[in-house]
mmCIF file of C-alpha atoms in Angstrom:
data_model
loop_
_atom_site.group_PDB
_atom_site.id
_atom_site.type_symbol
_atom_site.label_atom_id
_atom_site.label_comp_id
_atom_site.label_asym_id
_atom_site.label_seq_id
_atom_site.Cartn_x
_atom_site.Cartn_y
_atom_site.Cartn_z
ATOM 1 C CA MET A 15 73.221 -176.266 -15.161
ATOM 2 C CA VAL A 16 70.333 -176.215 -12.685
ATOM 3 C CA ARG A 17 70.455 -173.211 -10.384
ATOM 4 C CA MET A 18 70.526 -173.954 -6.651
ATOM 5 C CA TRP A 19 68.880 -171.863 -3.936
ATOM 6 C CA ARG A 20 69.594 -171.627 -0.209
ATOM 7 C CA CYS A 21 66.636 -170.734 1.995
ATOM 8 C CA SER A 22 67.198 -168.333 4.916
ATOM 9 C CA GLY A 23 63.780 -169.001 6.450
ATOM 10 C CA LEU A 24 60.255 -167.621 6.524
ATOM 11 C CA ARG A 25 59.638 -163.909 7.114
ATOM 12 C CA TRP A 26 56.270 -162.451 8.139
ATOM 13 C CA ALA A 27 55.466 -159.025 6.745
ATOM 14 C CA SER A 28 52.240 -157.241 7.697
ATOM 15 C CA GLU A 29 50.591 -158.460 4.469
ATOM 16 C CA GLY A 30 51.672 -162.087 4.812
ATOM 17 C CA PRO A 31 54.551 -164.569 4.733
ATOM 18 C CA GLU A 32 57.434 -164.907 2.309
ATOM 19 C CA LEU A 33 60.367 -167.270 1.987
ATOM 20 C CA VAL A 34 63.730 -165.499 2.087
ATOM 21 C CA TRP A 35 66.680 -166.739 0.046
ATOM 22 C CA SER A 36 70.408 -166.261 0.479
ATOM 23 C CA GLY A 37 71.178 -162.791 -0.857
ATOM 24 C CA GLY A 38 67.938 -161.294 0.494
ATOM 25 C CA ARG A 39 65.433 -162.080 -2.268
ATOM 26 C CA GLY A 40 61.983 -163.134 -1.141
ATOM 27 C CA SER A 41 59.172 -165.288 -2.539
ATOM 28 C CA ALA A 42 55.716 -164.112 -1.439
ATOM 29 C CA LEU A 43 53.491 -166.952 -0.276
ATOM 30 C CA THR A 44 49.883 -166.313 -1.235
ATOM 31 C CA ARG A 45 47.181 -168.915 -0.694
ATOM 32 C CA GLY A 46 46.830 -171.194 -3.693
ATOM 33 C CA LYS A 47 50.495 -170.773 -4.654
ATOM 34 C CA ARG A 48 52.284 -173.898 -5.856
ATOM 35 C CA VAL A 49 55.280 -174.722 -3.687
ATOM 36 C CA ALA A 50 57.630 -177.161 -5.420
ATOM 37 C CA PHE A 51 61.288 -177.846 -4.668
ATOM 38 C CA GLU A 52 63.659 -180.741 -4.201
ATOM 39 C CA VAL A 53 67.056 -181.513 -2.741
ATOM 40 C CA ALA A 54 69.673 -182.667 -5.242
ATOM 41 C CA GLU A 55 70.814 -186.278 -5.158
ATOM 42 C CA GLY A 56 73.844 -186.476 -2.885
ATOM 43 C CA GLY A 57 73.013 -183.158 -1.197
ATOM 44 C CA VAL A 58 74.178 -182.531 2.374
ATOM 45 C CA ARG A 59 72.671 -180.131 4.888
ATOM 46 C CA THR A 60 75.307 -177.781 6.290
ATOM 47 C CA CYS A 61 75.398 -175.376 9.241
ATOM 48 C CA VAL A 62 73.979 -171.898 8.521
ATOM 49 C CA GLY A 63 76.446 -170.162 10.864
ATOM 50 C CA ALA A 64 75.704 -167.601 13.592
ATOM 51 C CA ARG A 65 74.928 -163.885 13.841
ATOM 52 C CA GLY A 66 75.260 -163.375 10.085
ATOM 53 C CA HIS A 67 78.611 -165.151 9.801
ATOM 54 C CA ALA A 68 79.168 -168.377 7.869
ATOM 55 C CA CYS A 69 80.114 -171.533 9.731
ATOM 56 C CA PRO A 70 83.919 -171.765 9.342
ATOM 57 C CA GLY A 71 83.803 -175.544 8.905
ATOM 58 C CA ARG A 72 80.544 -175.755 6.888
ATOM 59 C CA THR A 73 79.734 -178.573 9.284
ATOM 60 C CA ALA A 74 77.150 -181.164 8.242
ATOM 61 C CA VAL A 75 74.019 -181.067 10.449
ATOM 62 C CA SER A 76 71.013 -183.339 10.956
ATOM 63 C CA GLY A 77 68.072 -183.076 8.593
ATOM 64 C CA ARG A 78 65.622 -183.354 11.483
ATOM 65 C CA GLY A 79 66.748 -180.322 13.495
ATOM 66 C CA THR A 80 65.045 -176.951 12.986
ATOM 67 C CA GLY A 81 68.084 -174.876 13.985
ATOM 68 C CA ALA A 82 70.437 -176.016 11.194
ATOM 69 C CA ARG A 83 73.455 -175.051 13.310
ATOM 70 C CA CYS A 84 76.431 -177.015 14.535
ATOM 71 C CA GLU A 85 77.078 -177.078 18.280
ATOM 72 C CA GLU A 86 79.586 -174.218 18.229
ATOM 73 C CA CYS A 87 77.492 -171.900 16.040
ATOM 74 C CA ALA A 88 74.380 -172.644 18.109
ATOM 75 C CA ARG A 89 76.294 -171.669 21.263
ATOM 76 C CA LEU A 90 77.481 -168.395 19.716
ATOM 77 C CA ASP A 91 74.025 -167.521 18.411
ATOM 78 C CA ARG A 92 72.391 -168.211 21.760
ATOM 79 C CA ALA A 93 75.021 -166.244 23.700
ATOM 80 C CA HIS A 94 74.035 -163.021 21.920
ATOM 81 C CA SER A 95 70.253 -163.451 22.034
ATOM 82 C CA VAL A 96 67.678 -161.541 24.079
ATOM 83 C CA ALA A 97 66.013 -164.844 25.009
ATOM 84 C CA ALA A 98 69.186 -165.938 26.796
ATOM 85 C CA ASP A 99 69.671 -162.493 28.402
ATOM 86 C CA GLY A 100 72.799 -162.151 26.273
ATOM 87 C CA VAL A 101 72.185 -158.407 25.735
ATOM 88 C CA PRO A 102 70.931 -157.057 29.109
ATOM 89 C CA ASP A 103 71.964 -153.490 28.189
ATOM 90 C CA ASP A 104 69.783 -153.366 25.063
ATOM 91 C CA PRO A 105 68.416 -149.762 25.122
ATOM 92 C CA ARG A 106 65.341 -150.488 22.994
ATOM 93 C CA PRO A 107 61.860 -150.505 24.604
ATOM 94 C CA TYR A 108 60.145 -153.895 24.848
ATOM 95 C CA ARG A 109 56.594 -155.148 25.109
ATOM 96 C CA VAL A 110 55.213 -157.958 27.245
ATOM 97 C CA TYR A 111 52.437 -159.955 25.598
ATOM 98 C CA LEU A 112 49.989 -162.799 26.133
ATOM 99 C CA ALA A 113 49.638 -165.136 23.134
ATOM 100 C CA TRP A 114 47.066 -167.880 22.506
ATOM 101 C CA PHE A 115 47.547 -170.853 20.156
ATOM 102 C CA GLY A 116 44.499 -172.985 20.948
ATOM 103 C CA PRO A 117 42.325 -174.185 23.851
ATOM 104 C CA GLY A 118 44.374 -174.324 27.042
ATOM 105 C CA MET A 119 47.481 -173.137 25.220
ATOM 106 C CA ALA A 120 48.563 -169.617 26.202
ATOM 107 C CA LYS A 121 52.014 -168.163 26.864
ATOM 108 C CA VAL A 122 53.669 -164.961 28.037
ATOM 109 C CA GLY A 123 56.603 -163.401 26.186
ATOM 110 C CA ILE A 124 58.443 -160.216 25.239
ATOM 111 C CA THR A 125 59.376 -158.561 21.942
ATOM 112 C CA ALA A 126 61.050 -155.311 20.894
ATOM 113 C CA VAL A 127 58.556 -152.496 20.265
ATOM 114 C CA GLU A 128 60.180 -151.743 16.883
ATOM 115 C CA ARG A 129 59.219 -155.224 15.641
ATOM 116 C CA GLY A 130 55.503 -154.596 16.092
ATOM 117 C CA SER A 131 53.540 -157.846 16.057
ATOM 118 C CA ALA A 132 55.965 -159.702 13.745
ATOM 119 C CA ARG A 133 57.160 -161.920 16.613
ATOM 120 C CA LEU A 134 53.606 -163.095 17.248
ATOM 121 C CA ARG A 135 53.082 -163.999 13.595
ATOM 122 C CA GLU A 136 56.435 -165.810 13.561
ATOM 123 C CA GLN A 137 55.336 -167.921 16.524
ATOM 124 C CA GLY A 138 51.976 -168.755 14.976
ATOM 125 C CA ALA A 139 49.909 -167.007 17.676
ATOM 126 C CA VAL A 140 46.239 -167.299 16.717
ATOM 127 C CA CYS A 141 45.480 -164.244 18.856
ATOM 128 C CA PHE A 142 47.346 -162.048 21.330
ATOM 129 C CA SER A 143 47.193 -158.920 23.474
ATOM 130 C CA TRP A 144 49.886 -156.578 24.764
ATOM 131 C CA LEU A 145 50.338 -156.355 28.537
ATOM 132 C CA GLY A 146 52.936 -153.645 29.094
ATOM 133 C CA THR A 147 55.816 -151.632 27.638
ATOM 134 C CA GLY A 148 59.166 -150.625 29.126
ATOM 135 C CA PRO A 149 62.925 -151.291 29.290
ATOM 136 C CA LEU A 150 64.193 -154.784 28.479
ATOM 137 C CA MET A 151 65.010 -155.931 31.999
ATOM 138 C CA ALA A 152 61.723 -154.570 33.366
ATOM 139 C CA ALA A 153 59.879 -156.488 30.647
ATOM 140 C CA ARG A 154 61.893 -159.593 31.507
ATOM 141 C CA ARG A 155 61.041 -159.282 35.229
ATOM 142 C CA ALA A 156 57.361 -158.868 34.391
ATOM 143 C CA GLU A 157 57.505 -161.926 32.132
ATOM 144 C CA GLU A 158 58.914 -164.028 34.981
ATOM 145 C CA LEU A 159 56.362 -162.640 37.448
ATOM 146 C CA LEU A 160 53.450 -163.462 35.163
ATOM 147 C CA ARG A 161 54.787 -166.879 34.214
ATOM 148 C CA ALA A 162 54.863 -167.883 37.875
ATOM 149 C CA ALA A 163 51.668 -166.140 39.017
ATOM 150 C CA LEU A 164 49.473 -167.110 36.064
ATOM 151 C CA ARG A 165 51.053 -170.551 35.639
ATOM 152 C CA VAL A 166 51.605 -170.053 31.921
ATOM 153 C CA PRO A 167 54.808 -171.015 30.068
ATOM 154 C CA ASP A 168 57.124 -168.788 28.050
ATOM 155 C CA ARG A 169 57.530 -171.458 25.367
ATOM 156 C CA ILE A 170 55.151 -173.890 23.637
ATOM 157 C CA PRO A 171 56.483 -176.584 21.260
ATOM 158 C CA TYR A 172 55.371 -176.212 17.639
ATOM 159 C CA ALA A 173 54.149 -179.810 17.588
ATOM 160 C CA GLU A 174 51.569 -178.876 20.231
ATOM 161 C CA LYS A 175 50.501 -175.770 18.300
ATOM 162 C CA ARG A 176 49.946 -177.830 15.128
ATOM 163 C CA ALA A 177 47.881 -180.395 17.007
ATOM 164 C CA VAL A 178 45.145 -177.889 17.913
ATOM 165 C CA ARG A 179 44.843 -175.847 14.703
ATOM 166 C CA ALA A 180 42.097 -178.062 13.290
ATOM 167 C CA ALA A 181 39.846 -177.498 16.329
ATOM 168 C CA LEU A 182 39.958 -173.749 16.969
ATOM 169 C CA PRO A 183 36.790 -171.963 18.222
ATOM 170 C CA PRO A 184 34.804 -170.337 15.388
ATOM 171 C CA THR A 185 34.517 -166.755 16.723
ATOM 172 C CA GLU A 186 37.088 -164.129 17.654
ATOM 173 C CA ALA A 187 35.459 -163.650 21.057
ATOM 174 C CA GLU A 188 35.821 -167.336 21.885
ATOM 175 C CA ARG A 189 39.430 -167.364 20.714
ATOM 176 C CA ALA A 190 40.238 -164.316 22.865
ATOM 177 C CA ALA A 191 38.448 -165.507 26.008
ATOM 178 C CA GLU A 192 41.407 -167.219 27.679
ATOM 179 C CA ILE A 193 43.871 -164.356 27.241
ATOM 180 C CA ALA A 194 41.158 -161.855 28.279
ATOM 181 C CA GLU A 195 40.836 -163.695 31.589
ATOM 182 C CA LEU A 196 44.619 -163.951 31.991
ATOM 183 C CA HIS A 197 45.054 -160.262 31.161
ATOM 184 C CA GLY A 198 42.576 -159.307 33.892
ATOM 185 C CA ARG A 199 44.449 -161.410 36.433
ATOM 186 C CA ALA A 200 47.791 -160.040 35.270
ATOM 187 C CA VAL A 201 46.987 -156.331 35.663
ATOM 188 C CA ALA A 202 45.565 -157.006 39.144
ATOM 189 C CA LEU A 203 48.869 -158.441 40.378
ATOM 190 C CA GLY A 204 51.242 -156.495 42.590
ATOM 191 C CA GLY A 205 54.976 -156.459 42.021
ATOM 192 C CA TRP A 206 55.031 -155.042 38.489
ATOM 193 C CA PRO A 207 58.263 -153.144 37.701
ATOM 194 C CA GLU A 208 57.618 -149.397 38.103
ATOM 195 C CA SER A 209 59.211 -148.617 34.721
ATOM 196 C CA LEU A 210 56.753 -150.866 32.866
ATOM 197 C CA THR A 211 53.614 -149.145 31.547
ATOM 198 C CA ARG A 212 50.593 -151.455 31.607
ATOM 199 C CA GLU A 213 48.452 -151.634 28.484
ATOM 200 C CA PRO A 214 44.688 -152.290 28.180
ATOM 201 C CA PHE A 215 43.370 -155.536 26.782
ATOM 202 C CA ARG A 216 42.934 -155.524 23.017
ATOM 203 C CA ALA A 217 42.863 -158.857 21.226
ATOM 204 C CA VAL A 218 44.468 -159.127 17.799
ATOM 205 C CA ASP A 219 43.265 -162.166 15.828
ATOM 206 C CA HIS A 220 45.406 -163.836 13.134
ATOM 207 C CA LEU A 221 43.077 -166.602 11.952
ATOM 208 C CA GLU A 222 42.195 -164.854 8.679
ATOM 209 C CA LEU A 223 45.798 -163.741 8.066
ATOM 210 C CA PHE A 224 47.013 -167.316 8.536
ATOM 211 C CA GLY A 225 44.274 -168.695 6.256
ATOM 212 C CA LEU A 226 43.173 -171.206 8.887
ATOM 213 C CA GLU A 227 39.476 -170.337 8.769
ATOM 214 C CA GLY A 228 37.786 -173.143 6.845
ATOM 215 C CA ALA A 229 41.112 -174.685 5.863
ATOM 216 C CA PRO A 230 41.201 -178.501 5.652
ATOM 217 C CA ALA A 231 42.854 -180.200 8.618
ATOM 218 C CA ALA A 232 46.446 -181.332 8.184
ATOM 219 C CA VAL A 233 47.022 -185.098 8.218
ATOM 220 C CA GLY A 234 50.768 -185.080 8.840
ATOM 221 C CA GLU A 235 54.017 -183.135 8.874
ATOM 222 C CA VAL A 236 57.332 -183.316 7.020
ATOM 223 C CA SER A 237 59.784 -184.896 9.450
ATOM 224 C CA GLU A 238 62.916 -183.977 7.482
ATOM 225 C CA LEU A 239 64.253 -183.151 4.055
ATOM 226 C CA VAL A 240 66.530 -185.740 2.440
ATOM 227 C CA ALA A 241 68.857 -185.860 -0.563
ATOM 228 C CA GLY A 242 66.763 -186.519 -3.679
ATOM 229 C CA GLY A 243 63.502 -185.779 -1.842
ATOM 230 C CA ALA A 244 60.832 -183.352 -3.081
ATOM 231 C CA VAL A 245 58.096 -181.214 -1.524
ATOM 232 C CA ILE A 246 55.248 -180.344 -3.887
ATOM 233 C CA GLY A 247 51.891 -178.907 -2.913
ATOM 234 C CA GLU A 248 49.443 -176.003 -3.005
ATOM 235 C CA LEU A 249 49.557 -173.544 -0.103
ATOM 236 C CA VAL A 250 46.290 -173.564 1.844
ATOM 237 C CA ALA A 251 47.447 -171.867 5.074
ATOM 238 C CA ALA A 252 50.557 -170.617 6.891
ATOM 239 C CA ALA A 253 51.135 -170.055 10.615
ATOM 240 C CA GLY A 254 54.445 -169.225 12.235
ATOM 241 C CA PRO A 255 57.155 -171.113 10.328
ATOM 242 C CA ASP A 256 54.643 -173.691 9.074
ATOM 243 C CA LEU A 257 53.248 -174.017 5.555
ATOM 244 C CA HIS A 258 50.096 -176.124 5.187
ATOM 245 C CA LEU A 259 50.365 -177.724 1.739
ATOM 246 C CA ALA A 260 47.748 -179.741 -0.138
ATOM 247 C CA CYS A 261 49.892 -182.545 -1.559
ATOM 248 C CA ALA A 262 48.672 -184.926 -4.257
ATOM 249 C CA GLY A 263 47.765 -188.324 -2.860
ATOM 250 C CA ARG A 264 48.463 -187.272 0.743
ATOM 251 C CA GLY A 265 46.073 -184.513 1.803
ATOM 252 C CA VAL A 266 47.308 -181.461 3.684
ATOM 253 C CA VAL A 267 50.856 -181.792 5.035
ATOM 254 C CA VAL A 268 52.618 -179.266 7.286
ATOM 255 C CA LEU A 269 56.128 -178.158 6.289
ATOM 256 C CA ASP A 270 58.146 -176.412 8.984
ATOM 257 C CA THR A 271 60.219 -174.073 6.800
ATOM 258 C CA ARG A 272 63.059 -174.161 9.340
ATOM 259 C CA LEU A 273 63.795 -177.631 7.956
ATOM 260 C CA MET A 274 64.658 -175.992 4.601
ATOM 261 C CA THR A 275 67.617 -173.988 5.902
ATOM 262 C CA GLY A 276 71.089 -175.412 5.308
ATOM 263 C CA TRP A 277 70.078 -177.282 2.137
ATOM 264 C CA GLU A 278 70.749 -176.395 -1.478
ATOM 265 C CA LEU A 279 67.368 -176.589 -3.219
ATOM 266 C CA MET A 280 66.231 -176.597 -6.829
ATOM 267 C CA PRO A 281 62.887 -176.527 -8.674
ATOM 268 C CA ALA A 282 61.078 -179.874 -8.463
ATOM 269 C CA GLY A 283 60.553 -181.863 -11.626
ATOM 270 C CA GLY A 284 58.008 -184.393 -10.371
ATOM 271 C CA GLY A 285 54.459 -184.145 -9.140
ATOM 272 C CA GLU A 286 54.467 -185.743 -5.684
ATOM 273 C CA THR A 287 55.974 -185.112 -2.276
ATOM 274 C CA THR A 288 58.616 -187.760 -1.606
ATOM 275 C CA VAL A 289 60.296 -186.591 1.623
ATOM 276 C CA PRO A 290 59.452 -188.462 4.858
ATOM 277 C CA VAL A 291 56.073 -187.448 6.316
ATOM 278 C CA ARG A 292 54.985 -188.262 9.859
ATOM 279 C CA GLU A 293 51.229 -188.806 10.046
ATOM 280 C CA PHE A 294 49.285 -187.165 12.850
ATOM 281 C CA ARG A 295 47.666 -189.644 15.144
ATOM 282 C CA SER A 296 44.373 -187.751 15.067
ATOM 283 C CA GLY A 297 43.704 -186.876 12.083
ATOM 284 C CA GLY A 298 63.204 -170.585 -19.247
ATOM 285 C CA ALA A 299 63.152 -167.002 -17.676
ATOM 286 C CA SER A 300 65.575 -165.903 -15.010
ATOM 287 C CA GLN A 301 64.053 -166.556 -11.594
ATOM 288 C CA ASP A 302 64.051 -164.132 -8.647
ATOM 289 C CA GLY A 303 63.384 -167.047 -6.311
ATOM 290 C CA LEU A 304 63.068 -170.780 -6.295
ATOM 291 C CA PHE A 305 59.317 -170.441 -6.925
#
């Protein structure tokens, strides 16, 4: 009997990304690694539940959504999230940051100090700088202040981030220029919460970590996984939840690993990617993991 695997998503450690499987095992994703899996014929994507609890109805969900949650589980998950101010009494210290994803594409956000820069790697930030540190609600007030004063968003769609990765400036200084200017404007503003300690500008660049320097441009993205469909390719880069895979006969295709959650997956037997791909307009032993 073929063993099935359920993916819990992509996790970014300081040394790089790894896919996490149900039960906690991880598969390190080094550049050049062959990624090959398929969905069984007749497979159905089911809700992944909320806050570590299984969906009571194992509800079927769309293959195109990145959340892999039914309406009720999505509501419960959101209700207890920092992003939705569901835990205003969180005692942990938080950091406010400026992140940059490409020309004209910067955002402001917050993350718990204990998480380090993991949140920035998870979002696919090409470079970033801290702005300040303090209690959660002070960080949240500063985030709102900066969003309005600097006219930068607190969210950027992943489709927009993917669209600019092939045209990033070649030097770290050029990549940091926009957030350096925004940082200077930010620290000069009045109205910062008194409990928030401002931090000096120091750009952290992720281009080398992501493997994007010199990587071939992606020509399309996986739009969804489907029953009987396969994804097979060689990893050339990874940014945020995205794997850039060199697929035979297609070129480099981006796989958003959030599309993998909720499916039962197995090792692929073929040699080509057969799941739907949306083209970009511009351009024997026991296994510890699926691959």
